[in-house]
Coordinates of N, CA and C and ligand atoms in Angstrom, one line a residue:
M1333 N 4.7 -16.1 4.6 CA 4.7 -14.6 5.1 C 3.4 -14.8 6.2
H1334 N 2.4 -15.6 6.1 CA 1.7 -15.5 7.3 C 2.2 -15.8 8.7
M1335 N 3.1 -16.6 8.7 CA 3.9 -16.7 10.1 C 4.6 -15.6 10.5
I1336 N 5.2 -15.1 9.5 CA 5.8 -13.7 10.0 C 4.8 -12.5 10.4
C1337 N 3.7 -12.6 9.8 CA 2.7 -11.5 10.1 C 2.1 -11.8 11.5
R1338 N 2.0 -13.1 11.8 CA 1.4 -13.5 13.2 C 2.2 -13.4 14.1
Q1339 N 3.5 -12.9 14.0 CA 4.5 -12.9 15.3 C 4.1 -11.7 16.1
A1340 N 3.6 -10.6 15.5 CA 3.3 -9.5 16.6 C 2.2 -8.6 15.9
P1341 N 1.5 -7.8 16.5 CA 0.4 -7.2 15.9 C 0.8 -6.0 15.0
V1342 N 2.1 -5.5 15.1 CA 2.6 -4.4 14.6 C 3.8 -4.7 14.0
I1343 N 4.2 -4.3 12.6 CA 5.5 -4.3 11.8 C 5.9 -2.9 11.9
P1344 N 7.1 -2.6 12.6 CA 7.5 -1.1 12.5 C 8.3 -0.9 11.2
V1345 N 7.9 0.1 10.7 CA 8.5 0.6 9.3 C 9.7 1.5 9.6
L1346 N 11.0 1.1 9.2 CA 12.1 1.8 9.9 C 12.8 2.4 8.7
V1347 N 12.8 3.8 8.8 CA 13.7 4.7 7.9 C 15.0 5.0 8.7
I1348 N 16.2 4.2 8.1 CA 17.4 4.4 9.0 C 18.4 5.5 8.3
E1349 N 18.8 6.4 9.0 CA 19.6 7.3 8.3 C 21.0 7.3 8.7
D1350 N 21.3 6.7 9.8 CA 22.7 6.6 10.6 C 22.8 5.0 10.8
L1351 N 23.7 4.5 10.3 CA 24.1 3.1 10.3 C 24.5 2.6 11.6
A1352 N 25.1 3.7 12.4 CA 25.3 3.2 13.9 C 23.9 3.2 14.8
H1353 N 22.9 3.4 14.2 CA 21.7 3.3 14.9 C 20.9 1.9 14.7
A1354 N 21.4 1.4 13.7 CA 20.7 0.1 13.1 C 20.5 -0.9 14.2
V1355 N 21.7 -1.3 15.0 CA 21.7 -2.5 16.1 C 20.8 -1.8 17.3
P1356 N 21.2 -0.6 17.8 CA 20.5 -0.5 19.1 C 19.0 -0.1 18.8
L1357 N 18.4 0.3 17.4 CA 17.1 0.4 17.3 C 16.5 -1.0 17.2
A1358 N 17.2 -1.9 16.4 CA 16.4 -3.3 16.5 C 16.5 -3.8 17.8
E1359 N 17.4 -3.7 18.7 CA 17.5 -4.3 20.0 C 16.4 -3.7 20.8
A1360 N 16.1 -2.4 20.7 CA 15.1 -1.6 21.4 C 13.7 -2.2 20.9
L1361 N 13.6 -2.4 19.6 CA 12.2 -2.8 19.2 C 11.8 -4.3 19.7
V1362 N 13.0 -5.1 19.5 CA 12.8 -6.4 20.1 C 12.5 -6.6 21.4
A1363 N 13.2 -5.8 22.2 CA 13.0 -5.9 23.6 C 11.7 -5.3 24.2
G1364 N 11.2 -4.3 23.1 CA 9.8 -4.1 23.5 C 8.7 -4.9 23.1
G1365 N 9.0 -6.0 22.5 CA 8.0 -7.2 22.1 C 7.8 -7.0 20.5
L1366 N 8.6 -6.3 19.7 CA 8.1 -6.2 18.3 C 9.4 -6.9 17.5
P1367 N 9.3 -8.2 17.2 CA 10.3 -8.8 16.6 C 10.5 -8.7 15.0
V1368 N 9.5 -8.3 14.4 CA 9.5 -8.4 13.0 C 9.7 -7.0 12.6
L1369 N 10.7 -6.4 11.7 CA 11.0 -5.1 11.5 C 11.2 -5.0 9.9
E1370 N 10.7 -4.1 9.4 CA 10.7 -3.7 8.1 C 11.7 -2.5 7.8
V1371 N 12.6 -2.7 7.1 CA 13.7 -1.7 6.9 C 13.4 -1.0 5.5
A1372 N 13.1 0.2 5.5 CA 12.5 0.9 4.1 C 13.8 0.9 3.2
L1373 N 13.8 0.6 2.0 CA 15.0 0.8 1.2 C 14.8 2.2 0.5
R1374 N 15.1 3.2 1.3 CA 14.9 4.5 1.1 C 15.9 5.6 1.6
T1375 N 16.9 4.8 2.1 CA 18.0 5.6 2.6 C 19.5 4.9 2.0
P1376 N 20.6 5.6 2.0 CA 21.9 5.0 1.5 C 22.1 3.6 2.3
V1377 N 22.0 3.9 3.6 CA 22.5 2.8 4.5 C 21.5 1.6 4.5
A1378 N 20.5 1.6 4.0 CA 19.4 0.7 4.3 C 19.9 -0.9 4.2
L1379 N 20.5 -1.1 3.2 CA 21.1 -2.6 2.8 C 21.9 -3.0 4.2
Q1380 N 22.9 -2.1 4.3 CA 23.9 -2.3 5.4 C 23.3 -2.6 6.8
A1381 N 22.3 -1.6 6.9 CA 21.5 -1.7 8.1 C 20.8 -3.3 8.3
M1382 N 20.3 -3.5 7.2 CA 19.7 -4.8 7.5 C 20.6 -5.9 7.8
S1383 N 21.7 -5.8 7.1 CA 22.7 -6.9 7.5 C 23.2 -6.9 8.9
L1384 N 23.2 -5.8 9.4 CA 23.5 -5.6 10.8 C 22.4 -6.2 11.8
M1385 N 21.3 -5.6 11.4 CA 20.0 -6.1 12.1 C 19.7 -7.6 12.1
A1386 N 20.1 -8.1 11.0 CA 19.6 -9.5 10.8 C 20.4 -10.5 11.9
R1387 N 21.3 -9.7 12.5 CA 22.3 -10.6 13.5 C 21.7 -10.3 14.9
V1388 N 20.7 -9.5 15.1 CA 20.4 -9.2 16.5 C 19.4 -10.4 16.7
P1389 N 19.7 -11.0 18.1 CA 18.9 -12.0 18.4 C 17.5 -11.9 18.5
G1390 N 16.6 -12.7 18.0 CA 15.3 -12.5 17.9 C 14.7 -11.7 16.8
A1391 N 15.2 -10.9 16.2 CA 15.1 -10.1 15.2 C 14.5 -10.8 13.8
T1392 N 13.3 -10.5 13.2 CA 13.2 -11.1 11.8 C 13.2 -9.7 11.0
I1393 N 14.0 -9.9 10.1 CA 14.3 -8.6 9.3 C 13.8 -8.5 7.8
G1394 N 12.8 -7.7 7.6 CA 12.4 -7.5 6.1 C 12.9 -6.2 5.5
A1395 N 12.8 -6.4 4.1 CA 13.1 -5.3 3.5 C 11.8 -4.4 2.8
G1396 N 11.6 -3.2 3.1 CA 10.4 -2.5 2.8 C 10.7 -1.6 1.4
N1397 N 9.5 -1.0 0.8 CA 9.8 -0.3 -0.3 C 10.6 -1.0 -1.7
V1398 N 10.4 -2.2 -1.6 CA 10.9 -3.1 -2.6 C 10.1 -3.0 -3.9
M1399 N 10.8 -2.4 -4.9 CA 10.0 -1.9 -6.1 C 10.4 -3.0 -7.2
T1400 N 11.7 -3.3 -7.3 CA 12.0 -4.1 -8.5 C 12.7 -5.4 -8.1
A1401 N 12.9 -6.3 -9.1 CA 13.7 -7.5 -8.9 C 15.0 -7.3 -8.4
K1402 N 15.6 -6.3 -8.7 CA 17.1 -5.9 -8.4 C 17.1 -5.5 -6.8
H1403 N 16.0 -4.8 -6.6 CA 15.8 -4.4 -5.0 C 15.8 -5.7 -4.3
A1404 N 15.0 -6.7 -4.7 CA 14.7 -7.9 -3.9 C 15.9 -8.7 -3.9
M1405 N 16.7 -8.8 -4.8 CA 18.0 -9.6 -4.7 C 19.1 -9.0 -3.9
E1406 N 18.9 -7.6 -3.9 CA 20.0 -6.8 -3.0 C 19.4 -7.0 -1.5
A1407 N 18.2 -7.1 -1.2 CA 17.7 -7.3 0.1 C 18.0 -8.7 0.5
L1408 N 17.8 -9.6 -0.5 CA 18.0 -11.2 -0.1 C 19.4 -11.4 0.1
Q1409 N 20.3 -10.9 -0.5 CA 21.8 -10.7 -0.2 C 22.2 -10.3 1.1
A1410 N 21.4 -9.3 1.4 CA 21.8 -8.4 2.7 C 21.2 -9.2 4.0
G1411 N 20.5 -10.2 3.7 CA 20.1 -10.9 4.9 C 18.5 -10.7 5.3
A1412 N 17.8 -10.2 4.4 CA 16.5 -10.0 4.7 C 15.8 -11.2 4.7
T1413 N 14.6 -11.5 5.7 CA 14.1 -12.7 5.5 C 12.7 -12.5 4.7
F1414 N 12.3 -11.3 4.3 CA 11.1 -11.0 3.6 C 11.0 -9.8 3.0
A1415 N 10.3 -9.6 1.9 CA 10.2 -8.2 1.2 C 8.9 -7.8 1.2
T1416 N 8.7 -6.7 1.4 CA 7.3 -5.8 1.2 C 7.4 -4.8 0.3
S1417 N 6.3 -4.6 -0.5 CA 6.2 -3.5 -1.5 C 4.8 -2.6 -1.3
P1418 N 5.0 -1.4 -1.6 CA 3.6 -0.5 -1.5 C 2.7 -1.1 -2.7
G1419 N 3.3 -1.7 -3.7 CA 2.2 -2.2 -4.9 C 3.1 -3.6 -5.4
F1420 N 2.9 -4.0 -6.5 CA 3.5 -5.1 -7.2 C 3.8 -4.8 -8.5
A1421 N 4.7 -5.6 -9.0 CA 5.0 -5.7 -10.3 C 5.4 -7.1 -10.5
H1422 N 4.9 -7.7 -11.9 CA 4.8 -9.1 -12.0 C 6.4 -9.6 -12.1
S1423 N 7.4 -8.7 -12.6 CA 8.8 -9.0 -12.5 C 9.4 -9.1 -11.2
L1424 N 8.9 -8.4 -10.2 CA 9.1 -8.5 -8.8 C 8.7 -9.9 -8.1
I1425 N 7.4 -10.1 -8.5 CA 6.7 -11.4 -8.1 C 7.6 -12.6 -8.5
D1426 N 7.8 -12.5 -9.9 CA 8.6 -13.7 -10.5 C 10.0 -13.8 -9.8
C1427 N 10.6 -12.8 -9.4 CA 11.9 -12.9 -8.9 C 11.9 -13.6 -7.5
C1428 N 11.1 -13.0 -6.7 CA 10.7 -13.4 -5.4 C 10.3 -14.9 -5.3
K1429 N 9.4 -15.3 -6.2 CA 8.9 -16.8 -6.1 C 10.1 -17.7 -6.7
E1430 N 10.9 -17.2 -7.6 CA 12.0 -18.0 -8.1 C 13.1 -18.2 -7.2
H1431 N 13.2 -17.3 -6.1 CA 14.4 -17.4 -5.2 C 13.6 -18.0 -3.7
G1432 N 12.2 -18.0 -3.8 CA 11.9 -18.5 -2.3 C 11.7 -17.4 -1.5
F1433 N 11.8 -16.2 -1.7 CA 11.7 -15.0 -1.0 C 10.4 -14.5 -0.7
P1434 N 9.9 -14.7 0.6 CA 8.5 -14.5 0.8 C 8.4 -12.9 0.5
L1435 N 7.1 -12.5 -0.1 CA 6.9 -11.2 -0.4 C 5.6 -10.8 -0.1
L1436 N 5.4 -9.6 0.6 CA 4.1 -9.0 1.0 C 3.9 -7.9 -0.1
P1437 N 3.1 -8.1 -1.2 CA 2.9 -7.1 -2.1 C 1.8 -6.2 -1.6
G1438 N 1.9 -5.1 -2.4 CA 0.8 -4.2 -1.9 C -0.4 -4.0 -3.0
A1439 N -1.7 -3.7 -2.5 CA -2.7 -3.3 -3.3 C -3.7 -2.3 -2.6
A1440 N -4.5 -1.6 -3.4 CA -5.3 -0.5 -2.7 C -6.8 -0.7 -3.5
T1441 N -6.8 -1.5 -4.5 CA -8.1 -1.5 -5.1 C -8.6 -3.1 -5.4
A1442 N -9.8 -3.3 -5.8 CA -10.3 -4.5 -6.1 C -9.5 -5.2 -7.2
S1443 N -9.3 -4.4 -8.2 CA -8.4 -5.0 -9.4 C -7.2 -5.5 -9.0
E1444 N -6.4 -4.8 -8.2 CA -5.1 -5.1 -7.8 C -5.1 -6.4 -7.1
I1445 N -6.1 -6.5 -6.0 CA -6.3 -7.7 -5.2 C -6.6 -8.9 -6.2
M1446 N -7.4 -8.6 -7.1 CA -7.6 -9.7 -8.1 C -6.4 -10.2 -8.9
Q1447 N -5.6 -9.4 -9.2 CA -4.2 -9.9 -9.9 C -3.4 -10.5 -9.0
L1448 N -3.4 -10.1 -7.7 CA -2.6 -10.8 -6.7 C -2.9 -12.1 -6.3
L1449 N -4.4 -12.2 -6.3 CA -5.0 -13.6 -6.0 C -4.6 -14.3 -7.2
D1450 N -4.8 -14.1 -8.5 CA -4.4 -14.6 -9.5 C -2.9 -15.2 -9.5
R1451 N -2.0 -14.5 -8.8 CA -0.7 -15.0 -8.8 C -0.5 -15.5 -7.5
G1452 N -1.4 -16.0 -6.7 CA -1.4 -17.1 -5.5 C -1.3 -16.3 -4.2
F1453 N -1.5 -15.0 -4.3 CA -1.2 -14.2 -2.8 C -2.6 -14.4 -2.1
D1454 N -2.7 -14.6 -0.8 CA -3.9 -14.5 0.2 C -3.6 -13.5 1.3
L1455 N -2.4 -12.9 1.3 CA -1.8 -11.9 2.3 C -1.3 -10.8 1.7
I1456 N -1.9 -9.5 1.8 CA -1.5 -8.5 1.0 C -1.6 -7.1 1.8
K1457 N -0.5 -6.3 1.5 CA -0.4 -5.0 2.4 C -1.3 -4.1 1.5
F1458 N -2.2 -3.4 2.4 CA -3.2 -2.7 2.0 C -2.7 -1.1 2.2
F1459 N -2.2 -0.4 1.0 CA -1.5 0.6 1.1 C -2.1 1.7 -0.1
P1460 N -2.0 3.1 0.4 CA -2.0 3.4 1.7 C -3.3 3.6 2.5
A1461 N -3.3 2.9 3.5 CA -4.6 2.4 4.2 C -5.3 3.5 4.6
A1462 N -5.0 4.5 5.3 CA -5.8 5.6 5.7 C -6.4 6.4 4.6
A1463 N -5.6 6.7 3.8 CA -5.8 7.6 2.7 C -6.9 6.8 1.5
T1464 N -6.9 5.6 1.7 CA -7.8 4.7 1.0 C -9.0 4.2 1.5
G1465 N -9.3 5.0 2.6 CA -10.7 4.7 3.0 C -10.4 3.9 4.4
G1466 N -9.3 3.5 4.8 CA -9.0 3.0 6.1 C -10.0 1.7 6.5
V1467 N -10.4 1.6 7.6 CA -11.4 0.4 8.1 C -12.6 0.3 7.5
A1468 N -13.2 1.3 6.9 CA -14.3 1.2 6.1 C -14.2 0.4 4.7
T1469 N -13.0 0.8 4.0 CA -12.7 0.1 2.8 C -12.3 -1.3 3.0
L1470 N -11.6 -1.6 4.2 CA -11.1 -3.1 4.5 C -12.3 -3.9 4.6
K1471 N -13.4 -3.4 5.5 CA -14.6 -3.9 5.6 C -15.3 -4.4 4.4
A1472 N -15.4 -3.3 3.6 CA -16.0 -3.6 2.2 C -15.3 -4.6 1.4
L1473 N -14.1 -4.7 1.3 CA -13.2 -5.5 0.6 C -13.3 -7.0 1.3
G1474 N -13.8 -7.1 2.4 CA -14.1 -8.2 2.9 C -15.1 -9.3 2.5
A1475 N -16.1 -8.5 1.9 CA -17.2 -9.1 1.3 C -16.7 -10.0 0.2
P1476 N -16.2 -9.2 -1.0 CA -15.9 -10.1 -2.1 C -14.6 -10.9 -2.0
F1477 N -13.8 -10.5 -0.9 CA -12.6 -11.3 -0.8 C -12.3 -11.9 0.5
P1478 N -13.4 -12.8 1.0 CA -13.1 -13.3 2.3 C -12.0 -14.1 2.6
Q1479 N -11.2 -14.6 1.5 CA -10.0 -15.4 1.6 C -8.8 -14.5 1.7
I1480 N -8.8 -13.2 1.6 CA -7.6 -12.3 1.6 C -7.6 -11.7 3.0
H1481 N -6.4 -11.9 3.5 CA -6.0 -11.1 4.6 C -4.9 -10.0 4.4
F1482 N -5.0 -8.9 5.1 CA -4.4 -7.7 4.9 C -3.4 -7.2 6.0
C1483 N -2.5 -6.5 5.4 CA -1.6 -5.8 6.5 C -1.5 -4.4 6.2
P1484 N -2.6 -3.6 6.8 CA -2.7 -2.1 6.3 C -1.4 -1.3 6.8
T1485 N -1.1 -0.5 6.0 CA -0.1 0.5 6.2 C -0.3 1.9 5.7
G1486 N 0.2 2.8 6.4 CA 0.1 4.1 6.0 C -0.9 5.0 6.6
G1487 N -0.5 5.8 7.5 CA -1.5 6.7 8.5 C -2.1 6.0 9.6
I1488 N -1.3 4.9 10.0 CA -1.9 4.0 11.2 C -1.0 4.5 12.4
S1489 N -1.8 4.4 13.6 CA -1.0 5.0 14.7 C -1.4 4.2 16.0
Q1490 N -0.7 4.5 17.0 CA -1.1 3.6 18.4 C -2.6 3.8 18.7
S1491 N -3.0 5.0 18.2 CA -4.4 5.3 18.7 C -5.4 4.8 17.7
N1492 N -5.0 4.4 16.6 CA -6.1 4.0 15.8 C -5.8 2.6 15.2
A1493 N -4.8 2.0 15.8 CA -4.3 0.5 15.1 C -5.3 -0.5 15.5
H1494 N -6.0 -0.4 16.8 CA -7.0 -1.3 17.1 C -8.2 -1.5 16.4
E1495 N -8.5 -0.2 15.8 CA -9.6 -0.3 14.8 C -9.4 -1.3 13.6
Y1496 N -8.1 -1.3 13.1 CA -7.8 -2.1 12.0 C -7.5 -3.7 12.6
L1497 N -6.9 -3.6 13.6 CA -6.6 -5.1 14.1 C -7.9 -5.9 14.5
E1498 N -9.0 -5.3 14.8 CA -10.4 -5.9 15.3 C -10.9 -6.5 14.1
L1499 N -10.5 -6.2 12.9 CA -11.1 -6.9 11.7 C -10.6 -8.0 11.4
V1500 N -11.6 -9.0 11.0 CA -11.2 -10.4 10.6 C -10.2 -10.6 9.6
N1501 N -10.3 -9.8 8.6 CA -9.3 -9.8 7.5 C -8.0 -8.8 7.7
V1502 N -7.7 -8.5 8.9 CA -6.5 -7.9 9.1 C -5.6 -8.9 10.1
A1503 N -4.3 -9.3 9.4 CA -3.4 -10.1 10.1 C -2.6 -9.3 11.1
C1504 N -2.0 -8.1 10.5 CA -1.3 -7.2 11.3 C -1.2 -6.0 10.6
V1505 N -0.6 -4.7 11.3 CA -0.6 -3.5 10.9 C 1.0 -3.3 10.7
S1506 N 1.3 -2.3 9.9 CA 2.8 -1.7 9.9 C 2.5 -0.2 9.7
G1507 N 3.7 0.4 10.5 CA 3.7 1.7 10.5 C 4.9 2.3 11.0
S1508 N 5.1 3.6 10.9 CA 6.4 4.1 11.4 C 6.4 4.7 12.7
W1509 N 5.2 4.6 13.4 CA 5.1 5.3 14.7 C 5.9 4.6 15.9
P1510 N 6.2 3.4 16.0 CA 6.9 3.0 17.0 C 8.4 3.4 17.1
A1511 N 8.9 3.8 15.8 CA 10.4 4.4 15.6 C 10.5 5.6 15.1
P1512 N 10.0 6.6 15.7 CA 10.1 8.0 14.9 C 11.6 8.4 14.7
L1513 N 11.8 9.0 13.6 CA 13.2 9.3 13.2 C 13.8 10.3 14.3
E1514 N 12.8 11.3 15.0 CA 13.4 12.1 16.0 C 14.0 11.5 17.2
L1515 N 13.4 10.3 17.6 CA 13.8 9.4 18.7 C 15.0 8.9 18.3
Q1516 N 15.2 8.4 17.1 CA 16.3 7.7 16.7 C 17.6 8.6 16.5
K1517 N 17.2 9.8 16.1 CA 18.3 10.9 16.1 C 18.7 11.3 17.4
A1518 N 17.8 11.3 18.4 CA 18.3 11.7 19.7 C 18.7 10.4 20.7
E1519 N 19.0 9.2 19.9 CA 19.2 8.0 20.5 C 18.4 7.5 21.8
L1520 N 17.1 7.9 21.6 CA 16.4 7.7 23.0 C 15.7 6.2 22.8
W1521 N 16.7 5.2 23.0 CA 16.3 3.7 22.6 C 15.3 3.3 23.7
G1522 N 15.3 3.8 25.0 CA 14.4 3.4 26.0 C 12.9 4.0 25.7
D1523 N 12.8 5.0 25.0 CA 11.6 5.7 24.5 C 11.0 4.8 23.5
I1524 N 11.8 4.4 22.5 CA 11.4 3.3 21.4 C 11.0 2.2 22.0
R1525 N 11.8 1.8 23.0 CA 11.4 0.2 23.5 C 9.8 0.6 24.1
Q1526 N 9.8 1.4 24.8 CA 8.4 1.7 25.4 C 7.3 1.9 24.3
L1527 N 7.5 2.6 23.2 CA 6.6 2.7 22.1 C 6.3 1.3 21.6
A1528 N 7.4 0.5 21.6 CA 7.1 -0.9 21.0 C 6.3 -2.0 21.9
H1529 N 6.5 -1.4 23.2 CA 5.8 -2.4 24.3 C 4.3 -1.9 24.2
Q1530 N 4.1 -0.4 23.9 CA 2.7 -0.2 24.0 C 2.1 -0.9 22.7
A1531 N 2.8 -0.8 21.4 CA 2.1 -1.4 20.4 C 2.1 -2.9 20.4
R1532 N 3.0 -3.6 21.3 CA 2.6 -5.1 21.5 C 1.5 -5.3 22.2
Q1533 N 1.0 -4.5 23.0 CA -0.1 -4.8 23.8 C -1.4 -4.7 22.9
L1534 N -1.3 -4.2 21.7 CA -2.6 -4.2 20.6 C -2.6 -5.8 20.3
N1535 N -4.0 -6.1 20.1 CA -4.2 -7.5 19.9 C -4.4 -7.9 18.6
N1536 N -3.8 -8.9 17.9 CA -4.2 -9.4 16.5 C -4.6 -10.7 16.5
G1537 N -5.1 -10.9 17.9 CA -5.9 -12.5 17.9 C -4.9 -13.4 17.8
Ligands
3PG2104 C1 5.9 4.8 4.8 O1 5.6 4.9 3.7 O2 6.8 5.2 5.4 C2 5.1 3.6 5.5 O3 4.0 3.4 4.7 C3 4.7 4.0 6.9 O4 3.8 5.0 6.7 P1 3.3 5.8 8.0 O5 4.4 6.6 8.5 O6 2.0 6.6 7.8 O7 3.2 4.7 9.1

């Protein structure tokens, strides 16, 4: 998972409502410099979208919103390279480990981080980032957990992403801002490529 998170400073979170948008969306984001894409398992076409996007040259497709072992298996079969979750369930972790499916599990508290540390994770999604104290909380968590790196998600934008990426314990950030639904609906792929390009200029060291 570390290698995947180091490919770009930002992982776009994609909510795809129209299957016809999957490939042009992935192409626009990859062309803009964001190769790692998280497709939220939140719409009826998400699994089919992942299968199509996995064939776009240069794209690394992950499944987001993965809550259960069943979700993980469906995402793996659809061609996802990794899974992310806003939290974790031990059954989900067991399933991903059994199948060698890289998982970025989520945590928002010290106790959740300790449970994930105990399961062998040192890269964790920090969710919901802004609502859980954002940069100040991540800095505070860095003291007891110097070995943990985070991918903060939730409430991050082009204007505040750099504040997170400057932290030594942040590997990358993720968020929906590079691919807003209204731009997808209007099929403004050039605009999405431009947003991706701006996001790519952020520095994750
Ligand atoms: C989500 O739930 O869609 C992701 O966490 C992204 O959140 P964001 O829209 O605040 O970037």
